[in-house]
Amino acid sequence: MNKSFKMDKSLNTKTPFVSREKIEEIMKVYPTPFYLYDEKGILENARNLYKAFSWCEGFREYFAVKATPNPEILRLLKTVGCGADCSSFAELKMSEICGFSGDDIMFSSNETPVEEFEYANKLNAIINLDDITHIEYLKNNGGIPKKICLRFNPGGDFKIGTSFMGKPGEAKYGMMREQLSEAIKILKNEGVKEFGLHSFLASNTLGNEYYPALAKLMFEVVLDLSKEEGVTFSFVNLSGGIGIPYKLDEKPNDIFLIGEKIKEAYDEIIKKNGLKLKIFTELGRFMLAPFGALIAKVIHEKHIYKEYIGVDACSVNLMRPMMYGAYHHITVLGKEKQKEDHVYDIVGNLCENSDKFAIDRKLPKIELGDILFIHDTGAHGFSMGYNYNGRLRSAEILLKENGDFELIRRKETIDDYFRTLSILPGFEEYK
Ligand SMILES: *Cc1c(COP(=O)(O)O)cnc(C)c1O
């Protein structure tokens, strides 16, 4: 495969993984708006991740369930060997129902309610402790397992060379270096035999340097702690953070290069010192974002001080542009070859002016009934949905490798929305 060609191509355009004809076929059964996921892309990408780490015995990706919490997506990733990274009761429960248990589940939570520790323990999940004080919670709620993971926060600023990556010192997660030593002493006394180290220092990173730099930092801490405390570390969990190119001028990460660079650090720090570690990841965005799209139909156009295109989806379906000012590329399906000679704001129907999927976006001339493919929404898209303005969550559909499509979550109905009000007069029927 010629990788550089693929990269160059993605600099000028983004190609939807589905045609307008296929979408029209789907729309006959399931009306817009809906999320569409690309089974082929998901599987290929996941297999490549495993290939990139094939040098590392026991490598495993624990898919960050919060990115795309759909059972069929979890089951699909399971076929490639992935586990599930959970941080709430609902995510644990969904993973359990999908057949994940024991070492298949990483429980990387924070500010954890005690019942969730208890449940994670019941499933024999690998528990990733966010804080030293949680040892006591765990002890009193299900007990301390033989294998445990500790979340590390190195503090200060995280830089790679001179480039600034993030401010761990301002982040609520993880333990300080001294606390790791202390936690290990306590846990050793409680009978823990096997340790793991976890850290998440930067989100949506591009440029291939983040994971190798993080791995190096963590390998060094593991080496120090193994010597200092005389304990066995069996894995490091590099967590999430590998980014994807949302914008046209951004380059995709090269997962094979990332794997190679981590191997160099591994050989240098871990192997050379006679240690052995499994490498775990908890990627969300990298696994799913490019392989999901929000599909919306143009239902209004408005010409005032600016040109507005109103669609049948809104920010409750996709919050990232409103919340982070995030860029999501938009293709008008069937007009891929037309000149982008119009400038529009693409807006939803919330009574909230920030409800815009795109601002001053150059696109081909849009007409009523056109279908928009909002790219790279397969992770942290549907899952961040909410119900503001009484708007309902959309359906999710899986486009299979063979071209079939399958409903993997029905759209919300007014019954779902009123169900929690069924305790009130007039709403009894919505139980
Ligand atoms: C959100 C999250 C992830 C996934 O992050 P991505 O940016 O989607 O890769 C992994 N681990 C933890 C603990 C998280 O909170």
Short mmCIF file of C-alpha atoms and ligand atoms in Angstrom, two decimals:
data_model
loop_
_atom_site.label_atom_id
_atom_site.label_comp_id
_atom_site.label_asym_id
_atom_site.label_seq_id
_atom_site.Cartn_x
_atom_site.Cartn_y
_atom_site.Cartn_z
CA MET A 1 0.00 0.00 0.00
CA ASN A 2 1.29 3.45 -0.88
CA LYS A 3 0.74 5.36 2.32
CA SER A 4 2.05 8.73 1.21
CA PHE A 5 -0.37 8.79 -1.70
CA LYS A 6 -3.26 8.26 0.69
CA MET A 7 -2.00 11.08 2.87
CA ASP A 8 -1.63 13.56 0.03
CA LYS A 9 -5.09 12.77 -1.18
CA SER A 10 -6.58 13.57 2.19
CA LEU A 11 -5.01 17.03 2.12
CA ASN A 12 -7.36 18.35 -0.54
CA THR A 13 -10.57 16.55 0.08
CA LYS A 14 -12.43 14.09 2.23
CA THR A 15 -14.32 11.33 0.54
CA PRO A 16 -17.51 10.07 2.18
CA PHE A 17 -17.56 6.31 2.74
CA VAL A 18 -21.03 6.15 1.22
CA SER A 19 -22.72 7.38 -1.96
CA ARG A 20 -25.82 9.56 -2.23
CA GLU A 21 -27.65 6.65 -3.84
CA LYS A 22 -26.94 4.40 -0.86
CA ILE A 23 -28.06 7.11 1.57
CA GLU A 24 -31.31 7.54 -0.39
CA GLU A 25 -31.85 3.80 -0.12
CA ILE A 26 -31.32 3.95 3.65
CA MET A 27 -33.56 7.03 3.97
CA LYS A 28 -36.47 5.09 2.49
CA VAL A 29 -36.35 2.92 5.63
CA TYR A 30 -34.89 5.27 8.24
CA PRO A 31 -35.45 9.01 7.90
CA THR A 32 -32.70 11.54 8.65
CA PRO A 33 -31.05 12.58 10.84
CA PHE A 34 -29.02 9.50 11.68
CA TYR A 35 -25.49 8.40 12.39
CA LEU A 36 -23.95 6.01 9.91
CA TYR A 37 -20.91 3.85 10.75
CA ASP A 38 -18.61 2.16 8.26
CA GLU A 39 -17.92 -1.44 9.28
CA LYS A 40 -15.19 -1.89 6.67
CA GLY A 41 -13.24 1.17 7.80
CA ILE A 42 -13.59 0.31 11.48
CA LEU A 43 -12.26 -3.23 10.96
CA GLU A 44 -9.37 -2.23 8.68
CA ASN A 45 -8.20 0.47 11.05
CA ALA A 46 -8.45 -1.77 14.12
CA ARG A 47 -6.49 -4.54 12.36
CA ASN A 48 -3.79 -2.03 11.42
CA LEU A 49 -3.47 -0.95 15.05
CA TYR A 50 -2.89 -4.58 16.05
CA LYS A 51 -0.34 -4.98 13.25
CA ALA A 52 1.52 -1.87 14.37
CA PHE A 53 1.98 -3.44 17.81
CA SER A 54 2.46 -7.04 16.68
CA TRP A 55 6.03 -6.87 18.07
CA CYS A 56 4.55 -6.60 21.55
CA GLU A 57 3.25 -9.84 23.02
CA GLY A 58 -0.11 -9.31 24.70
CA PHE A 59 -0.82 -5.96 23.10
CA ARG A 60 -4.45 -5.00 23.53
CA GLU A 61 -6.69 -2.09 22.64
CA TYR A 62 -9.40 -1.39 25.20
CA PHE A 63 -11.86 0.66 23.18
CA ALA A 64 -12.96 3.78 25.09
CA VAL A 65 -16.67 2.98 25.30
CA LYS A 66 -17.59 6.60 25.99
CA ALA A 67 -16.54 7.52 22.44
CA THR A 68 -19.20 5.35 20.76
CA PRO A 69 -21.27 3.43 23.29
CA ASN A 70 -23.12 1.09 20.97
CA PRO A 71 -23.21 -2.68 21.58
CA GLU A 72 -22.79 -3.55 17.89
CA ILE A 73 -19.68 -1.37 17.68
CA LEU A 74 -18.30 -3.05 20.81
CA ARG A 75 -19.07 -6.50 19.39
CA LEU A 76 -17.43 -5.57 16.09
CA LEU A 77 -14.24 -4.43 17.84
CA LYS A 78 -14.32 -7.57 19.97
CA THR A 79 -13.94 -9.68 16.81
CA VAL A 80 -10.56 -8.01 16.26
CA GLY A 81 -9.52 -8.72 19.85
CA CYS A 82 -10.34 -5.41 21.54
CA GLY A 83 -11.39 -5.08 25.14
CA ALA A 84 -13.56 -2.33 26.61
CA ASP A 85 -12.46 0.73 28.57
CA CYS A 86 -15.30 1.77 30.88
CA SER A 87 -15.79 4.54 33.38
CA SER A 88 -19.40 4.26 34.50
CA PHE A 89 -21.95 1.70 35.55
CA ALA A 90 -23.79 1.92 32.20
CA GLU A 91 -20.57 1.33 30.27
CA LEU A 92 -19.66 -1.62 32.50
CA LYS A 93 -23.11 -3.09 32.10
CA MET A 94 -23.13 -2.64 28.31
CA SER A 95 -19.73 -4.29 28.05
CA GLU A 96 -20.86 -7.16 30.25
CA ILE A 97 -23.93 -7.74 28.07
CA CYS A 98 -21.67 -7.73 24.98
CA GLY A 99 -19.64 -10.57 26.49
CA PHE A 100 -16.70 -8.68 27.96
CA SER A 101 -15.52 -9.77 31.41
CA GLY A 102 -12.41 -10.05 33.55
CA ASP A 103 -9.30 -8.86 31.72
CA ASP A 104 -11.45 -7.76 28.76
CA ILE A 105 -12.50 -4.71 30.78
CA MET A 106 -10.38 -1.80 31.93
CA PHE A 107 -12.18 0.35 34.46
CA SER A 108 -10.55 3.77 34.06
CA SER A 109 -12.88 5.98 36.05
CA ASN A 110 -12.50 9.04 38.22
CA GLU A 111 -14.58 10.43 41.10
CA THR A 112 -15.98 6.92 41.13
CA PRO A 113 -19.17 6.11 43.05
CA VAL A 114 -18.47 3.17 45.37
CA GLU A 115 -21.16 0.98 43.75
CA GLU A 116 -19.23 1.18 40.48
CA PHE A 117 -16.03 -0.05 42.09
CA GLU A 118 -18.06 -2.86 43.52
CA TYR A 119 -19.51 -3.77 40.13
CA ALA A 120 -16.16 -3.53 38.35
CA ASN A 121 -14.77 -5.86 40.99
CA LYS A 122 -17.67 -8.25 40.51
CA LEU A 123 -16.82 -8.43 36.80
CA ASN A 124 -13.13 -8.95 37.69
CA ALA A 125 -12.31 -5.92 35.53
CA ILE A 126 -8.84 -4.41 35.69
CA ILE A 127 -9.29 -1.43 37.96
CA ASN A 128 -7.33 1.69 37.18
CA LEU A 129 -7.03 3.74 40.37
CA ASP A 130 -7.25 7.47 39.79
CA ASP A 131 -6.19 8.40 43.30
CA ILE A 132 -4.38 7.04 46.32
CA THR A 133 -7.45 7.62 48.52
CA HIS A 134 -9.41 5.21 46.34
CA ILE A 135 -7.47 2.28 47.78
CA GLU A 136 -9.53 2.58 50.95
CA TYR A 137 -12.81 2.80 48.94
CA LEU A 138 -11.92 -0.29 47.00
CA LYS A 139 -10.92 -2.18 50.12
CA ASN A 140 -14.32 -1.44 51.66
CA ASN A 141 -16.31 -2.11 48.49
CA GLY A 142 -15.51 -5.45 46.96
CA GLY A 143 -11.90 -5.73 48.03
CA ILE A 144 -8.52 -5.17 46.43
CA PRO A 145 -7.77 -7.44 43.47
CA LYS A 146 -4.43 -9.16 42.83
CA LYS A 147 -3.82 -7.05 39.73
CA ILE A 148 -4.27 -3.31 39.69
CA CYS A 149 -3.45 -0.29 37.54
CA LEU A 150 -2.39 3.14 38.80
CA ARG A 151 -3.06 6.37 36.93
CA PHE A 152 -0.07 8.72 36.81
CA ASN A 153 -0.11 12.50 36.50
CA PRO A 154 3.42 13.91 36.06
CA GLY A 155 2.25 17.49 36.74
CA GLY A 156 3.65 20.66 35.20
CA ASP A 157 3.51 21.14 31.44
CA PHE A 158 3.87 18.25 29.04
CA LYS A 159 6.24 19.18 26.23
CA ILE A 160 7.81 17.23 23.41
CA GLY A 161 11.03 19.02 22.52
CA THR A 162 9.88 22.62 22.47
CA SER A 163 6.29 21.95 21.48
CA PHE A 164 3.66 22.31 24.15
CA MET A 165 1.27 19.37 24.41
CA GLY A 166 -0.81 19.99 27.52
CA LYS A 167 -0.92 20.96 31.17
CA PRO A 168 -1.11 17.80 33.32
CA GLY A 169 -0.55 20.03 36.35
CA GLU A 170 -4.00 21.52 35.77
CA ALA A 171 -5.73 18.19 35.15
CA LYS A 172 -7.86 16.46 37.77
CA TYR A 173 -6.65 12.98 36.86
CA GLY A 174 -4.10 10.65 38.30
CA MET A 175 -1.57 10.48 41.12
CA MET A 176 1.64 12.39 41.66
CA ARG A 177 4.92 10.51 41.36
CA GLU A 178 5.49 10.28 45.15
CA GLN A 179 1.93 9.02 45.59
CA LEU A 180 2.62 6.15 43.18
CA SER A 181 5.40 4.90 45.47
CA GLU A 182 3.21 5.25 48.51
CA ALA A 183 0.23 3.57 46.82
CA ILE A 184 2.41 0.63 45.76
CA LYS A 185 3.66 0.14 49.34
CA ILE A 186 0.09 0.03 50.63
CA LEU A 187 -1.19 -2.21 47.81
CA LYS A 188 1.72 -4.61 48.21
CA ASN A 189 0.68 -5.06 51.82
CA GLU A 190 -2.87 -5.68 50.66
CA GLY A 191 -1.65 -8.59 48.54
CA VAL A 192 -1.41 -7.02 45.06
CA LYS A 193 0.95 -9.10 42.91
CA GLU A 194 0.80 -7.37 39.55
CA PHE A 195 0.81 -3.66 38.68
CA GLY A 196 0.01 -1.58 35.63
CA LEU A 197 0.66 2.08 34.93
CA HIS A 198 -1.76 4.38 33.08
CA SER A 199 -1.45 7.97 31.91
CA PHE A 200 -3.37 10.27 29.56
CA LEU A 201 -1.63 13.59 28.95
CA ALA A 202 -2.93 15.03 25.68
CA SER A 203 -6.02 14.67 23.53
CA ASN A 204 -6.48 14.49 19.74
CA THR A 205 -2.75 14.65 19.01
CA LEU A 206 -1.37 14.75 15.47
CA GLY A 207 2.25 14.36 14.37
CA ASN A 208 3.11 10.85 15.67
CA GLU A 209 5.23 12.08 18.62
CA TYR A 210 2.72 11.93 21.46
CA TYR A 211 2.39 8.19 22.06
CA PRO A 212 6.14 7.47 21.80
CA ALA A 213 6.96 10.36 24.18
CA LEU A 214 4.31 9.20 26.64
CA ALA A 215 5.51 5.60 26.40
CA LYS A 216 9.11 6.65 27.10
CA LEU A 217 8.05 8.66 30.13
CA MET A 218 5.97 5.76 31.45
CA PHE A 219 8.63 3.12 30.77
CA GLU A 220 11.06 5.18 32.84
CA VAL A 221 8.62 5.46 35.73
CA VAL A 222 7.94 1.70 35.55
CA LEU A 223 11.68 0.99 35.61
CA ASP A 224 12.16 3.28 38.64
CA LEU A 225 9.19 1.90 40.53
CA SER A 226 10.12 -1.73 39.84
CA LYS A 227 13.60 -1.16 41.29
CA GLU A 228 12.50 1.12 44.12
CA GLU A 229 9.53 -0.93 45.36
CA GLY A 230 10.57 -4.39 44.16
CA VAL A 231 7.25 -5.05 42.47
CA THR A 232 6.22 -6.48 39.11
CA PHE A 233 4.66 -4.30 36.46
CA SER A 234 2.97 -6.36 33.78
CA PHE A 235 1.59 -3.62 31.55
CA VAL A 236 1.49 0.06 30.68
CA ASN A 237 -1.75 1.57 29.46
CA LEU A 238 -1.08 4.44 27.07
CA SER A 239 -4.76 5.36 27.19
CA GLY A 240 -6.35 7.56 24.49
CA GLY A 241 -5.17 10.64 22.72
CA ILE A 242 -4.12 9.67 19.20
CA GLY A 243 -5.87 12.20 17.02
CA ILE A 244 -7.39 12.25 13.58
CA PRO A 245 -7.20 14.94 10.88
CA TYR A 246 -10.53 16.76 11.13
CA LYS A 247 -9.30 19.54 8.86
CA LEU A 248 -8.16 19.17 5.27
CA ASP A 249 -4.69 20.59 5.93
CA GLU A 250 -3.99 18.14 8.77
CA LYS A 251 -2.05 14.94 8.19
CA PRO A 252 -3.23 11.62 9.54
CA ASN A 253 -1.07 9.86 12.09
CA ASP A 254 0.98 6.91 10.93
CA ILE A 255 0.13 4.16 13.39
CA PHE A 256 2.93 1.94 12.07
CA LEU A 257 5.52 4.65 12.72
CA ILE A 258 4.04 5.22 16.18
CA GLY A 259 4.34 1.48 16.89
CA GLU A 260 7.96 1.43 15.70
CA LYS A 261 8.95 4.44 17.83
CA ILE A 262 7.39 2.88 20.90
CA LYS A 263 9.32 -0.32 20.19
CA GLU A 264 12.56 1.70 20.16
CA ALA A 265 11.77 3.16 23.59
CA TYR A 266 10.68 -0.27 24.82
CA ASP A 267 13.90 -1.96 23.74
CA GLU A 268 15.99 0.87 25.18
CA ILE A 269 14.33 1.14 28.59
CA ILE A 270 12.36 -2.04 29.30
CA LYS A 271 14.01 -4.86 27.39
CA LYS A 272 17.56 -3.67 28.07
CA ASN A 273 16.86 -3.79 31.80
CA GLY A 274 15.51 -7.32 31.65
CA LEU A 275 11.87 -6.32 32.13
CA LYS A 276 8.81 -7.30 30.14
CA LEU A 277 5.58 -5.39 29.69
CA LYS A 278 2.38 -5.67 27.72
CA ILE A 279 1.21 -2.52 26.05
CA PHE A 280 -2.43 -1.54 26.30
CA THR A 281 -4.22 1.34 24.62
CA GLU A 282 -7.61 2.91 25.30
CA LEU A 283 -8.19 4.69 22.04
CA GLY A 284 -11.59 6.10 21.20
CA ARG A 285 -11.28 8.81 18.59
CA PHE A 286 -8.63 7.02 16.55
CA MET A 287 -10.74 3.86 16.42
CA LEU A 288 -14.03 5.36 15.37
CA ALA A 289 -14.10 9.07 14.49
CA PRO A 290 -13.33 8.82 10.74
CA PHE A 291 -15.68 5.87 10.33
CA GLY A 292 -18.88 7.58 11.42
CA ALA A 293 -20.89 10.39 9.90
CA LEU A 294 -23.94 12.38 10.90
CA ILE A 295 -26.34 12.42 7.98
CA ALA A 296 -28.74 15.38 7.87
CA LYS A 297 -31.17 16.74 5.31
CA VAL A 298 -31.47 20.38 4.25
CA ILE A 299 -34.95 21.58 5.21
CA HIS A 300 -34.63 25.38 5.07
CA GLU A 301 -32.60 28.12 3.49
CA LYS A 302 -32.60 31.63 4.80
CA HIS A 303 -31.18 34.79 3.31
CA ILE A 304 -30.66 37.59 5.85
CA TYR A 305 -27.37 39.25 6.79
CA LYS A 306 -25.76 35.91 6.09
CA GLU A 307 -26.76 32.83 4.13
CA TYR A 308 -28.14 30.09 6.38
CA ILE A 309 -28.85 26.48 5.60
CA GLY A 310 -31.15 24.79 8.13
CA VAL A 311 -30.89 21.04 8.57
CA ASP A 312 -32.97 18.45 10.41
CA ALA A 313 -30.19 17.71 12.91
CA CYS A 314 -28.90 20.07 15.57
CA SER A 315 -26.27 20.31 18.27
CA VAL A 316 -28.02 17.75 20.48
CA ASN A 317 -26.99 15.24 17.82
CA LEU A 318 -23.45 16.57 17.53
CA MET A 319 -22.18 18.89 20.21
CA ARG A 320 -18.53 19.24 19.24
CA PRO A 321 -18.78 22.34 17.02
CA MET A 322 -20.85 24.18 19.65
CA MET A 323 -18.81 22.98 22.60
CA TYR A 324 -15.24 23.19 21.28
CA GLY A 325 -15.62 25.21 18.09
CA ALA A 326 -14.58 21.93 16.48
CA TYR A 327 -14.29 21.72 12.69
CA HIS A 328 -16.18 18.94 10.96
CA HIS A 329 -15.84 18.73 7.24
CA ILE A 330 -19.13 18.63 5.33
CA THR A 331 -19.83 17.04 1.97
CA VAL A 332 -23.04 17.75 0.08
CA LEU A 333 -23.69 14.24 -1.19
CA GLY A 334 -23.86 13.99 -4.96
CA LYS A 335 -22.21 17.40 -5.36
CA GLU A 336 -18.66 16.24 -4.62
CA LYS A 337 -17.42 17.49 -7.98
CA GLN A 338 -19.14 20.89 -7.96
CA LYS A 339 -17.34 24.16 -7.28
CA GLU A 340 -17.46 25.34 -3.68
CA ASP A 341 -18.51 28.84 -4.63
CA HIS A 342 -21.11 29.56 -1.93
CA VAL A 343 -20.56 30.54 1.69
CA TYR A 344 -23.01 29.26 4.31
CA ASP A 345 -23.66 28.85 7.99
CA ILE A 346 -25.06 25.34 8.46
CA VAL A 347 -27.43 25.50 11.42
CA GLY A 348 -29.72 23.35 13.54
CA ASN A 349 -33.04 24.13 15.15
CA LEU A 350 -32.07 24.86 18.76
CA CYS A 351 -33.08 28.25 20.22
CA GLU A 352 -29.40 28.90 20.75
CA ASN A 353 -27.34 30.87 18.25
CA SER A 354 -24.27 28.70 18.74
CA ASP A 355 -26.18 25.76 17.23
CA LYS A 356 -24.07 25.74 14.07
CA PHE A 357 -22.31 22.82 12.41
CA ALA A 358 -20.29 25.18 10.23
CA ILE A 359 -19.74 28.92 10.01
CA ASP A 360 -18.78 30.74 6.80
CA ARG A 361 -18.19 27.40 5.10
CA LYS A 362 -17.46 27.29 1.39
CA LEU A 363 -19.71 24.70 -0.22
CA PRO A 364 -21.40 24.04 -3.55
CA LYS A 365 -24.79 25.66 -4.07
CA ILE A 366 -27.16 23.91 -1.69
CA GLU A 367 -30.82 23.21 -2.42
CA LEU A 368 -33.70 22.04 -0.26
CA GLY A 369 -33.58 18.26 0.10
CA ASP A 370 -29.82 18.04 -0.26
CA ILE A 371 -28.16 15.56 2.06
CA LEU A 372 -25.17 16.56 4.15
CA PHE A 373 -22.50 14.11 5.24
CA ILE A 374 -20.88 15.53 8.36
CA HIS A 375 -17.50 13.84 8.53
CA ASP A 376 -15.47 12.35 11.36
CA THR A 377 -18.29 12.14 13.86
CA GLY A 378 -17.94 8.44 14.69
CA ALA A 379 -16.42 9.15 18.11
CA HIS A 380 -17.58 11.62 20.75
CA GLY A 381 -20.49 12.43 18.41
CA PHE A 382 -23.72 10.60 19.18
CA SER A 383 -22.42 9.81 22.66
CA MET A 384 -22.32 13.46 23.73
CA GLY A 385 -25.96 13.93 22.77
CA TYR A 386 -28.50 15.51 25.07
CA ASN A 387 -32.11 16.66 25.04
CA TYR A 388 -32.06 20.45 25.11
CA ASN A 389 -35.16 22.10 23.67
CA GLY A 390 -36.95 18.75 23.86
CA ARG A 391 -34.93 17.56 20.88
CA LEU A 392 -34.47 13.82 20.57
CA ARG A 393 -31.49 11.61 19.90
CA SER A 394 -31.12 10.21 16.40
CA ALA A 395 -30.85 6.64 15.19
CA GLU A 396 -27.53 4.86 14.61
CA ILE A 397 -27.04 2.67 11.56
CA LEU A 398 -24.20 0.33 10.64
CA LEU A 399 -23.20 0.12 6.98
CA LYS A 400 -21.90 -3.42 6.61
CA GLU A 401 -18.92 -4.54 4.57
CA ASN A 402 -21.28 -6.22 2.09
CA GLY A 403 -23.31 -3.02 1.56
CA ASP A 404 -26.27 -4.00 3.75
CA PHE A 405 -27.33 -1.61 6.46
CA GLU A 406 -28.55 -2.40 9.94
CA LEU A 407 -30.29 -0.28 12.54
CA ILE A 408 -28.14 -0.49 15.67
CA ARG A 409 -30.06 2.05 17.74
CA ARG A 410 -33.53 3.32 17.01
CA LYS A 411 -34.19 7.04 17.23
CA GLU A 412 -35.62 8.40 20.45
CA THR A 413 -39.35 9.02 20.63
CA ILE A 414 -41.45 11.35 22.72
CA ASP A 415 -42.28 8.32 24.91
CA ASP A 416 -38.60 8.00 25.82
CA TYR A 417 -38.47 11.71 26.59
CA PHE A 418 -41.57 11.68 28.83
CA ARG A 419 -40.81 8.37 30.58
CA THR A 420 -39.15 9.99 33.60
CA LEU A 421 -42.24 12.22 33.98
CA SER A 422 -44.67 9.31 34.18
CA ILE A 423 -44.88 9.92 37.93
CA LEU A 424 -46.77 13.17 37.19
CA PRO A 425 -50.45 13.76 36.42
CA GLY A 426 -51.14 13.64 32.70
CA PHE A 427 -47.98 11.65 31.92
CA GLU A 428 -48.93 8.26 33.41
CA GLU A 429 -49.24 6.61 30.01
CA TYR A 430 -45.51 7.14 29.26
CA LYS A 431 -44.31 4.65 31.88
C1 LIG B 1 -11.77 9.67 26.86
C2 LIG B 1 -10.81 8.67 27.31
C3 LIG B 1 -10.14 7.84 26.40
C4 LIG B 1 -10.31 7.97 24.92
O1 LIG B 1 -9.81 9.16 24.45
P1 LIG B 1 -9.70 9.46 22.87
O2 LIG B 1 -9.31 10.89 22.82
O3 LIG B 1 -11.05 9.22 22.32
O4 LIG B 1 -8.68 8.55 22.31
C5 LIG B 1 -9.31 6.87 26.92
N1 LIG B 1 -9.10 6.72 28.24
C6 LIG B 1 -9.72 7.50 29.15
C7 LIG B 1 -9.46 7.28 30.59
C8 LIG B 1 -10.57 8.52 28.71
O5 LIG B 1 -11.16 9.30 29.62
#
